[in-house]
Short mmCIF file of C-alpha atoms in Angstrom, two decimals:
data_model
loop_
_atom_site.label_atom_id
_atom_site.label_comp_id
_atom_site.label_asym_id
_atom_site.label_seq_id
_atom_site.Cartn_x
_atom_site.Cartn_y
_atom_site.Cartn_z
CA MET H 1 46.90 88.72 73.51
CA PRO H 2 47.34 88.19 69.76
CA GLY H 3 49.67 90.69 68.21
CA TRP H 4 47.34 91.36 65.28
CA LEU H 5 44.59 92.51 67.66
CA ILE H 6 46.96 95.03 69.18
CA SER H 7 47.82 96.31 65.72
CA HIS H 8 44.14 96.71 64.88
CA PHE H 9 43.57 98.82 67.96
CA GLY H 10 46.59 100.89 67.01
CA ARG H 11 45.38 101.45 63.47
CA ARG H 12 41.75 102.19 64.27
CA PHE H 13 42.33 104.15 67.44
CA GLY H 14 45.72 105.78 67.23
CA SER H 15 45.58 107.33 70.68
CA PHE H 16 45.13 103.92 72.29
CA SER H 17 48.17 102.23 70.78
CA PRO H 18 50.69 103.31 73.49
CA GLN H 19 48.58 101.54 76.12
CA PHE H 20 48.80 98.21 74.30
CA ALA H 21 52.40 98.26 73.09
CA GLY H 22 54.46 95.37 74.43
CA LEU H 23 51.68 93.83 76.53
CA THR H 24 51.22 90.54 74.69
CA ALA H 25 53.64 88.38 76.67
CA SER H 26 52.96 89.93 80.07
CA PHE H 27 49.21 89.50 79.66
CA VAL H 28 49.34 85.82 78.78
CA SER H 29 51.67 85.08 81.68
CA CYS H 30 49.87 87.17 84.29
CA GLY H 31 48.39 84.06 85.89
CA HIS H 32 44.83 85.32 86.41
CA GLY H 33 43.19 83.06 83.88
CA PHE H 34 42.03 85.74 81.47
CA ALA H 35 43.96 84.53 78.43
CA SER H 36 41.10 82.22 77.47
CA LEU H 37 38.81 85.22 77.15
CA PHE H 38 40.61 86.10 73.94
CA ALA H 39 39.71 82.77 72.34
CA PRO H 40 37.01 84.34 70.11
CA PHE H 41 39.69 86.58 68.61
CA CYS H 42 42.36 83.93 68.00
CA ALA H 43 41.90 83.34 64.28
CA CYS H 44 43.97 83.52 61.15
CA LYS H 45 44.46 87.06 59.98
CA GLY H 46 41.96 87.99 57.27
CA SER H 47 39.47 85.27 58.14
CA PRO H 48 35.75 85.97 58.72
CA VAL H 49 36.29 85.33 62.42
CA GLU H 50 39.06 87.90 62.52
CA ARG H 51 36.92 90.48 60.71
CA GLU H 52 34.11 89.85 63.18
CA ALA H 53 36.60 90.23 66.03
CA GLU H 54 37.80 93.51 64.56
CA ARG H 55 34.24 94.79 64.29
CA ARG H 56 33.51 93.88 67.89
CA SER H 57 36.81 95.32 69.09
CA LEU H 58 35.65 98.67 67.71
CA ARG H 59 32.49 98.37 69.75
CA VAL H 60 34.45 97.42 72.86
CA VAL H 61 36.31 100.71 72.91
CA ALA H 62 33.11 102.63 72.29
CA VAL H 63 31.17 100.87 75.08
CA ARG H 64 33.37 102.07 77.95
CA THR H 65 31.19 102.50 81.08
CA SER H 66 27.79 103.50 79.74
CA SER H 67 25.82 100.75 81.50
CA SER H 68 25.66 99.21 84.94
CA SER H 69 27.06 95.96 83.53
CA SER H 70 30.12 97.65 82.08
CA VAL H 71 30.65 99.58 85.32
CA ALA H 72 30.60 96.30 87.21
CA ILE H 73 33.08 94.78 84.77
CA ARG H 74 35.33 97.83 85.07
CA ASP H 75 35.30 97.63 88.87
CA HIS H 76 36.01 93.88 88.75
CA CYS H 77 39.19 94.61 86.82
CA LYS H 78 40.69 96.78 89.58
CA MET H 79 43.06 94.13 90.90
CA PRO H 80 45.95 95.34 93.07
CA SER H 81 48.33 92.82 91.52
CA LEU H 82 47.78 94.20 88.00
CA SER H 83 49.32 97.35 86.59
CA GLU H 84 47.03 100.07 85.28
CA LYS H 85 47.80 99.09 81.69
CA MET H 86 47.05 95.45 82.45
CA GLN H 87 43.74 96.41 84.04
CA VAL H 88 42.83 98.22 80.82
CA CYS H 89 43.51 95.04 78.84
CA VAL H 90 41.53 92.88 81.24
CA TYR H 91 38.62 95.31 81.12
CA LEU H 92 38.57 95.30 77.32
CA ALA H 93 38.73 91.50 77.28
CA LEU H 94 35.77 91.19 79.64
CA MET H 95 33.85 93.82 77.69
CA ALA H 96 34.46 91.82 74.51
CA VAL H 97 32.77 88.82 76.09
CA TYR H 98 29.95 91.00 77.43
CA VAL H 99 29.28 92.59 74.03
CA THR H 100 29.38 89.17 72.34
CA ALA H 101 26.75 87.94 74.76
CA GLN H 102 24.58 91.01 74.22
CA GLY H 103 24.61 90.75 70.42
CA SER H 104 25.89 92.95 67.64
CA PRO H 105 25.19 96.70 67.42
CA LYS H 106 22.39 97.60 65.05
CA MET H 107 22.66 99.27 61.67
CA PRO H 108 21.60 102.94 61.72
CA LYS H 109 18.10 103.65 60.43
CA THR H 110 17.25 106.31 57.88
CA GLU H 111 14.56 107.83 60.10
CA GLU H 112 17.04 108.47 62.91
CA PRO H 113 18.12 112.10 63.42
CA VAL H 114 21.29 113.85 62.40
CA LEU H 115 23.32 114.56 65.55
CA ILE H 116 25.14 117.90 65.49
CA VAL H 117 27.71 118.53 68.21
CA GLY H 118 28.48 122.20 68.84
CA GLY H 119 26.22 125.25 68.73
CA GLY H 120 28.42 127.91 67.16
CA LEU H 121 27.90 129.43 63.72
CA ALA H 122 28.83 126.18 61.93
CA GLY H 123 26.61 123.96 64.07
CA LEU H 124 23.63 126.31 63.95
CA SER H 125 23.91 126.73 60.18
CA ALA H 126 24.23 122.98 59.67
CA THR H 127 21.13 122.47 61.82
CA ILE H 128 19.03 124.83 59.71
CA GLU H 129 20.27 123.35 56.43
CA ALA H 130 19.59 119.78 57.63
CA LEU H 131 16.06 120.74 58.70
CA ARG H 132 15.41 122.41 55.35
CA ASN H 133 16.43 119.20 53.62
CA GLY H 134 13.96 117.10 55.59
CA ALA H 135 16.21 115.63 58.27
CA LYS H 136 15.43 115.32 61.94
CA VAL H 137 18.08 117.04 64.08
CA ILE H 138 19.36 116.91 67.63
CA LEU H 139 21.73 119.81 68.35
CA ILE H 140 24.00 119.24 71.37
CA GLU H 141 25.79 122.13 73.10
CA ARG H 142 28.03 121.75 76.16
CA GLU H 143 27.57 125.33 77.39
CA LYS H 144 24.39 126.80 78.86
CA ASP H 145 23.63 128.60 75.60
CA VAL H 146 24.61 128.43 71.95
CA GLY H 147 26.98 130.86 70.26
CA GLY H 148 30.52 129.95 71.23
CA ASN H 149 33.26 132.17 69.83
CA SER H 150 31.03 133.03 66.86
CA ALA H 151 29.05 135.34 69.15
CA LYS H 152 32.23 137.40 69.65
CA ALA H 153 32.66 138.19 65.94
CA SER H 154 32.73 141.95 65.54
CA SER H 155 33.91 142.81 62.03
CA GLY H 156 31.49 140.98 59.74
CA ILE H 157 31.28 138.29 57.06
CA ASN H 158 33.04 138.47 53.70
CA GLY H 159 31.16 138.07 50.46
CA CYS H 160 31.41 139.19 46.84
CA GLY H 161 28.77 139.77 44.21
CA THR H 162 26.19 140.70 46.84
CA GLU H 163 23.26 143.10 46.54
CA ALA H 164 24.93 145.42 49.06
CA GLN H 165 28.09 145.65 46.95
CA ASP H 166 26.01 146.40 43.86
CA ARG H 167 24.02 149.08 45.70
CA LEU H 168 27.21 150.76 46.97
CA GLY H 169 28.94 150.55 43.59
CA ILE H 170 31.75 148.28 44.80
CA LYS H 171 33.49 146.53 41.92
CA ASP H 172 34.41 143.03 43.03
CA SER H 173 34.65 139.54 41.55
CA THR H 174 35.15 135.96 42.61
CA ASP H 175 38.55 136.05 40.90
CA LYS H 176 39.65 138.96 43.10
CA PHE H 177 38.28 137.30 46.23
CA TYR H 178 39.99 134.03 45.31
CA SER H 179 43.31 135.78 44.65
CA ASP H 180 43.14 137.75 47.93
CA THR H 181 42.36 134.61 49.92
CA MET H 182 45.07 132.49 48.32
CA SER H 183 47.60 135.28 48.80
CA ALA H 184 46.62 135.71 52.45
CA GLY H 185 47.34 132.01 52.98
CA ASP H 186 50.69 132.11 51.17
CA ARG H 187 49.03 129.83 48.60
CA GLU H 188 49.11 126.94 51.06
CA ASN H 189 45.30 126.97 51.03
CA ASP H 190 43.20 124.16 49.62
CA GLY H 191 42.23 125.68 46.27
CA ALA H 192 39.00 123.69 46.01
CA LEU H 193 37.82 124.92 49.41
CA VAL H 194 38.74 128.52 48.61
CA ASP H 195 36.86 128.22 45.33
CA ALA H 196 33.77 127.02 47.18
CA LEU H 197 34.17 129.82 49.73
CA VAL H 198 34.28 132.64 47.21
CA HIS H 199 31.62 131.32 44.82
CA GLU H 200 29.15 130.58 47.62
CA SER H 201 29.91 133.69 49.68
CA ALA H 202 27.04 135.76 48.26
CA ASP H 203 24.60 132.96 49.09
CA ALA H 204 26.04 132.77 52.62
CA VAL H 205 25.46 136.49 53.15
CA GLN H 206 21.94 136.21 51.73
CA PHE H 207 21.25 133.20 53.99
CA LEU H 208 21.81 135.45 57.02
CA ILE H 209 19.90 138.38 55.54
CA ASP H 210 16.90 136.11 54.93
CA LEU H 211 17.01 135.19 58.62
CA GLY H 212 16.74 138.87 59.55
CA VAL H 213 20.36 139.99 59.96
CA ASP H 214 20.94 143.47 58.52
CA LEU H 215 24.25 143.23 56.64
CA SER H 216 23.73 146.26 54.43
CA ASP H 217 26.94 148.08 55.41
CA ILE H 218 30.33 147.05 54.01
CA ASN H 219 33.83 147.62 55.37
CA ILE H 220 37.31 146.73 54.14
CA CYS H 221 39.48 144.58 56.39
CA GLY H 222 43.05 143.35 56.30
CA GLY H 223 44.15 141.25 53.35
CA HIS H 224 41.29 142.36 51.07
CA SER H 225 41.79 144.49 47.97
CA VAL H 226 38.22 145.85 47.96
CA PRO H 227 35.48 146.33 50.59
CA ARG H 228 33.60 143.03 51.01
CA THR H 229 33.20 142.62 54.78
CA HIS H 230 29.45 142.87 55.42
CA TRP H 231 28.37 144.06 58.83
CA ILE H 232 25.52 145.75 60.66
CA PRO H 233 25.15 149.52 60.17
CA SER H 234 25.73 151.43 63.39
CA PRO H 235 22.45 152.92 64.67
CA LYS H 236 22.17 156.69 64.94
CA GLU H 237 21.49 156.34 68.64
CA GLY H 238 21.36 153.61 71.24
CA ARG H 239 23.69 150.71 71.81
CA PRO H 240 24.78 148.79 68.70
CA THR H 241 24.50 145.04 68.34
CA PRO H 242 27.81 143.35 67.43
CA VAL H 243 27.47 141.39 64.22
CA GLY H 244 28.39 138.07 65.83
CA ILE H 245 25.69 138.36 68.46
CA ALA H 246 23.12 139.41 65.85
CA ILE H 247 23.93 136.40 63.67
CA ILE H 248 23.74 133.95 66.56
CA ARG H 249 20.45 135.43 67.78
CA ALA H 250 18.89 135.08 64.33
CA LEU H 251 20.04 131.48 63.89
CA LYS H 252 18.94 130.54 67.39
CA ALA H 253 15.53 132.14 66.89
CA GLN H 254 14.99 130.08 63.74
CA ILE H 255 15.98 126.86 65.51
CA LEU H 256 13.75 127.55 68.52
CA LYS H 257 10.89 128.27 66.13
CA GLU H 258 11.46 124.91 64.44
CA ALA H 259 11.62 123.17 67.83
CA GLU H 260 8.30 124.72 68.84
CA GLU H 261 6.48 124.10 65.57
CA ARG H 262 8.02 120.69 64.76
CA PRO H 263 9.27 119.14 68.01
CA GLU H 264 9.45 115.72 66.36
CA PHE H 265 12.06 117.14 63.95
CA MET H 266 14.12 119.51 66.11
CA LYS H 267 15.56 119.16 69.60
CA LEU H 268 18.12 121.45 71.26
CA MET H 269 20.11 120.08 74.20
CA THR H 270 22.26 122.59 76.14
CA ASN H 271 24.42 121.92 79.20
CA THR H 272 25.01 118.53 77.62
CA GLU H 273 28.50 117.11 77.17
CA VAL H 274 29.39 114.54 74.54
CA LEU H 275 31.66 111.93 76.12
CA GLY H 276 32.26 109.61 73.19
CA MET H 277 30.96 108.13 69.96
CA VAL H 278 29.05 104.95 69.17
CA THR H 279 30.15 102.78 66.24
CA TRP H 280 28.69 100.13 63.96
CA ASN H 281 31.30 98.40 61.81
CA GLU H 282 33.40 101.36 60.67
CA TYR H 283 30.59 103.90 60.91
CA ILE H 284 29.82 106.40 63.66
CA THR H 285 26.17 105.86 64.59
CA GLY H 286 25.67 107.92 67.71
CA VAL H 287 27.15 109.65 70.74
CA ARG H 288 27.26 109.15 74.47
CA ILE H 289 26.28 112.17 76.49
CA LYS H 290 26.26 113.49 80.03
CA LYS H 291 23.17 115.56 80.72
CA GLU H 292 22.89 118.62 82.95
CA ASP H 293 21.68 116.48 85.87
CA GLY H 294 24.65 114.12 85.48
CA GLU H 295 22.65 111.32 83.86
CA LEU H 296 24.47 109.34 81.18
CA ASP H 297 22.64 108.49 77.98
CA GLU H 298 23.21 107.35 74.41
CA LEU H 299 21.80 109.07 71.34
CA ARG H 300 21.58 107.22 68.05
CA GLY H 301 21.69 108.97 64.70
CA LYS H 302 22.19 108.27 61.02
CA ALA H 303 25.00 110.84 60.94
CA VAL H 304 27.14 112.80 63.41
CA ILE H 305 28.43 116.28 62.54
CA MET H 306 31.24 117.60 64.74
CA ALA H 307 31.21 121.41 64.88
CA THR H 308 32.94 121.91 68.20
CA GLY H 309 35.23 124.82 67.37
CA GLY H 310 38.88 125.55 68.05
CA PHE H 311 41.46 124.87 70.72
CA SER H 312 43.24 128.11 71.64
CA ALA H 313 42.20 127.79 75.31
CA ASP H 314 43.65 124.26 75.46
CA ARG H 315 46.85 125.16 77.30
CA HIS H 316 47.05 123.66 80.73
CA ASN H 317 47.49 119.93 80.42
CA THR H 318 49.63 117.34 78.72
CA THR H 319 47.06 116.75 75.96
CA SER H 320 47.10 120.38 74.76
CA LEU H 321 46.56 120.57 71.00
CA LEU H 322 47.98 124.09 70.94
CA ASN H 323 51.18 122.89 72.56
CA GLU H 324 51.36 119.93 70.19
CA PHE H 325 50.84 121.76 66.91
CA ALA H 326 51.83 125.39 67.55
CA PRO H 327 53.90 125.54 70.76
CA GLU H 328 55.32 128.93 69.78
CA LYS H 329 51.79 130.38 70.14
CA MET H 330 51.44 129.26 73.76
CA ALA H 331 52.98 132.55 74.91
CA PHE H 332 50.18 134.65 73.39
CA PRO H 333 46.92 135.49 75.18
CA THR H 334 43.59 134.57 73.59
CA THR H 335 40.24 136.23 72.95
CA ASN H 336 38.54 132.81 72.86
CA GLY H 337 36.33 131.53 75.64
CA ALA H 338 37.54 128.93 78.12
CA PHE H 339 35.38 126.37 76.31
CA ALA H 340 37.66 126.37 73.24
CA ARG H 341 39.59 123.27 74.30
CA GLY H 342 39.44 121.20 71.13
CA ASP H 343 37.59 118.32 72.82
CA GLY H 344 35.67 117.46 69.66
CA ILE H 345 38.88 117.32 67.63
CA LYS H 346 40.47 115.02 70.20
CA MET H 347 37.42 112.78 70.21
CA ALA H 348 37.32 112.46 66.42
CA ARG H 349 41.06 111.92 66.27
CA ALA H 350 40.83 109.09 68.79
CA MET H 351 38.24 107.42 66.55
CA GLY H 352 40.61 107.50 63.59
CA ALA H 353 39.65 110.78 61.91
CA HIS H 354 42.36 112.58 59.96
CA ILE H 355 43.11 116.15 61.05
CA ILE H 356 44.71 118.73 58.78
CA GLY H 357 46.02 122.27 59.03
CA MET H 358 46.33 122.15 62.81
CA GLU H 359 49.63 124.01 62.75
CA HIS H 360 48.03 127.07 61.12
CA VAL H 361 47.02 128.99 64.24
CA GLN H 362 46.31 132.63 63.45
CA ILE H 363 47.19 135.51 65.76
CA HIS H 364 44.89 138.54 65.78
CA PRO H 365 47.18 141.58 66.09
CA THR H 366 45.08 143.86 68.32
CA ALA H 367 43.30 143.49 71.66
CA PHE H 368 42.72 145.78 74.62
CA ILE H 369 45.09 145.57 77.59
CA ASP H 370 43.61 145.94 81.06
CA PRO H 371 46.12 147.97 83.16
CA LYS H 372 44.69 146.35 86.28
CA ASP H 373 45.53 142.90 84.91
CA PRO H 374 47.94 143.37 81.98
CA VAL H 375 48.99 139.71 81.92
CA ALA H 376 45.45 138.29 81.80
CA GLY H 377 45.43 135.26 79.52
CA THR H 378 42.11 136.32 77.96
CA LYS H 379 41.77 139.69 76.22
CA PHE H 380 38.91 141.76 74.77
CA LEU H 381 39.32 141.94 71.01
CA ALA H 382 40.07 145.33 69.39
CA ALA H 383 38.08 144.67 66.23
CA GLU H 384 39.72 144.74 62.83
CA ALA H 385 36.82 146.93 61.71
CA LEU H 386 38.35 149.78 63.73
CA ARG H 387 41.38 149.71 61.46
CA GLY H 388 39.10 149.24 58.47
CA LYS H 389 37.59 152.66 59.23
CA GLY H 390 40.99 154.34 59.46
CA ALA H 391 42.45 153.69 62.93
CA LEU H 392 46.24 154.13 63.04
CA LEU H 393 48.82 152.13 64.96
CA VAL H 394 51.74 154.08 66.44
CA ASN H 395 54.61 153.18 68.76
CA SER H 396 55.52 154.93 72.01
CA LYS H 397 57.34 157.62 70.00
CA GLY H 398 54.15 158.43 68.10
CA VAL H 399 55.50 156.97 64.85
CA ARG H 400 53.21 155.03 62.54
CA PHE H 401 55.01 151.80 61.70
CA ALA H 402 52.73 149.60 59.56
CA ASN H 403 49.97 149.37 56.98
CA GLU H 404 46.97 148.82 59.24
CA LEU H 405 45.14 146.87 56.51
CA GLY H 406 47.97 144.40 56.02
CA ARG H 407 47.68 140.72 56.79
CA ARG H 408 47.36 139.72 60.41
CA ASP H 409 50.70 137.91 60.51
CA TYR H 410 52.39 140.99 59.04
CA LEU H 411 50.82 143.32 61.61
CA THR H 412 51.61 140.95 64.46
CA SER H 413 55.24 140.88 63.37
CA ARG H 414 55.39 144.68 63.14
CA ILE H 415 53.86 145.09 66.61
CA GLN H 416 56.34 142.58 68.01
CA SER H 417 59.15 144.58 66.41
CA GLU H 418 57.99 148.14 67.21
CA GLY H 419 56.07 147.71 70.45
CA ASP H 420 57.33 148.25 73.98
CA ASN H 421 57.44 145.39 76.46
CA VAL H 422 54.52 144.91 78.80
CA PRO H 423 56.43 145.33 82.11
CA GLU H 424 54.74 142.38 83.78
CA ASN H 425 55.42 140.09 80.80
CA PRO H 426 58.33 141.07 78.50
CA LYS H 427 57.18 138.50 75.92
CA TRP H 428 54.15 140.70 75.16
CA LYS H 429 54.27 144.01 73.31
CA TYR H 430 51.97 147.01 73.33
CA VAL H 431 51.37 149.89 70.91
CA TYR H 432 48.71 152.60 70.59
CA MET H 433 45.64 152.83 68.36
CA LEU H 434 44.50 156.31 67.32
CA MET H 435 41.19 157.38 65.75
CA SER H 436 40.03 160.86 64.74
CA ASP H 437 36.47 162.14 65.15
CA ALA H 438 35.91 161.63 61.42
CA MET H 439 37.05 158.01 61.70
CA ALA H 440 34.78 157.46 64.69
CA ASP H 441 31.84 158.95 62.79
CA SER H 442 32.57 156.68 59.82
CA PHE H 443 32.74 153.67 62.12
CA GLY H 444 29.48 154.74 63.76
CA ARG H 445 29.40 156.72 66.99
CA PRO H 446 27.35 154.26 69.06
CA ALA H 447 29.64 151.41 68.01
CA PHE H 448 32.73 153.53 68.61
CA ASN H 449 31.42 154.60 72.02
CA PHE H 450 30.93 150.93 72.88
CA TYR H 451 34.64 150.27 72.29
CA SER H 452 35.54 153.54 74.00
CA THR H 453 33.55 152.41 77.04
CA VAL H 454 35.41 149.11 77.05
CA LYS H 455 38.72 150.97 76.81
CA ASP H 456 37.80 153.42 79.57
CA SER H 457 36.51 150.69 81.87
CA LEU H 458 39.80 148.85 81.46
CA CYS H 459 42.02 151.91 81.79
CA ASN H 460 40.13 153.30 84.80
CA ALA H 461 39.82 149.99 86.63
#
């Protein structure tokens, strides 16, 4: 196997390179007559033939086992006398011949849809924006419904220069918002992204209001110098709707309306898992999916948007992104769903995408502890909005030990320092959160009672 071909696989698909390292000599001498299959690739480096080989080698990795022919080729490669790594090489060689015989992949067409993978806040928002700009969209969600961790948001969305701030007389500016955000990130933030965040924040809030989300109340949360966290006012009676759920419901309703009124433009696929990507030259032109009934299929699109969320639940195998980038955080529980495994990040990374900021994993300082299962790996979030309305944190001696509106890393550190050990897991600490009647009224009694019910159900379990 030519050494340059191995290097191309390593450069284009970094995660594959360990499988090919050092296999050149052993493959050629394996005695099974497959060396000749690499003849189409044996060309001088930089020649047109080599570039064509490189293009087809990209397609080979993407093809995998999506057709009966490739399944047959894969099964044919399972030879007892070959090691697993050698079988991989043989399979790729045979697939190269198969793809050559079938012809080159086609260029994406402008009328093809935009494929959006992931139905959380980012994916739903991208879907609506793409539709508004005239694109056809297929939204793919692995779970049975959209929402993801975004549905769990309970404190609100930050924005400055909004109508609600003006109505409530809150003096804010993009300069203040920018300064607060940069300071909260120890100035390691990407300044251009922060600038876009703060200057477009009012439009983002209005985008949700226009979809029917009532964000007329404003709270102050940790790290902010003025109130700018927009959330849903607590009703005078009845059960409140958490802001995350309200946002997801509004976005979903808009998308379902589009799907009903313009089915040729909008399609939502739930219980559908993306298994891999399709390439043409160096472009991603589609995805391979596994449908709810187990059927495998390929979707073509003029663009693929990955909005698959985080990876804090990715803890239990050797490919854990959390263990790779922030191993010190493995000891903490999570409020994320079990679906937050970082599969989309891994997929994009395998295709050569650059990933940044992976080591910046944030710890939320407060969550409820279930006395019946104090070491549960998943916790129910004690919203930051509780502290925004005046809740106090005290240790077992009843002493207040921190500024409750400080940054999350600061509060986490203080809790770790002042808290008592959870008996069942000494690595975890616990403290107490106190709220007066006046604080509960300010927070909104129905919303407060919701959290009180959660607390009581855990404590009385």
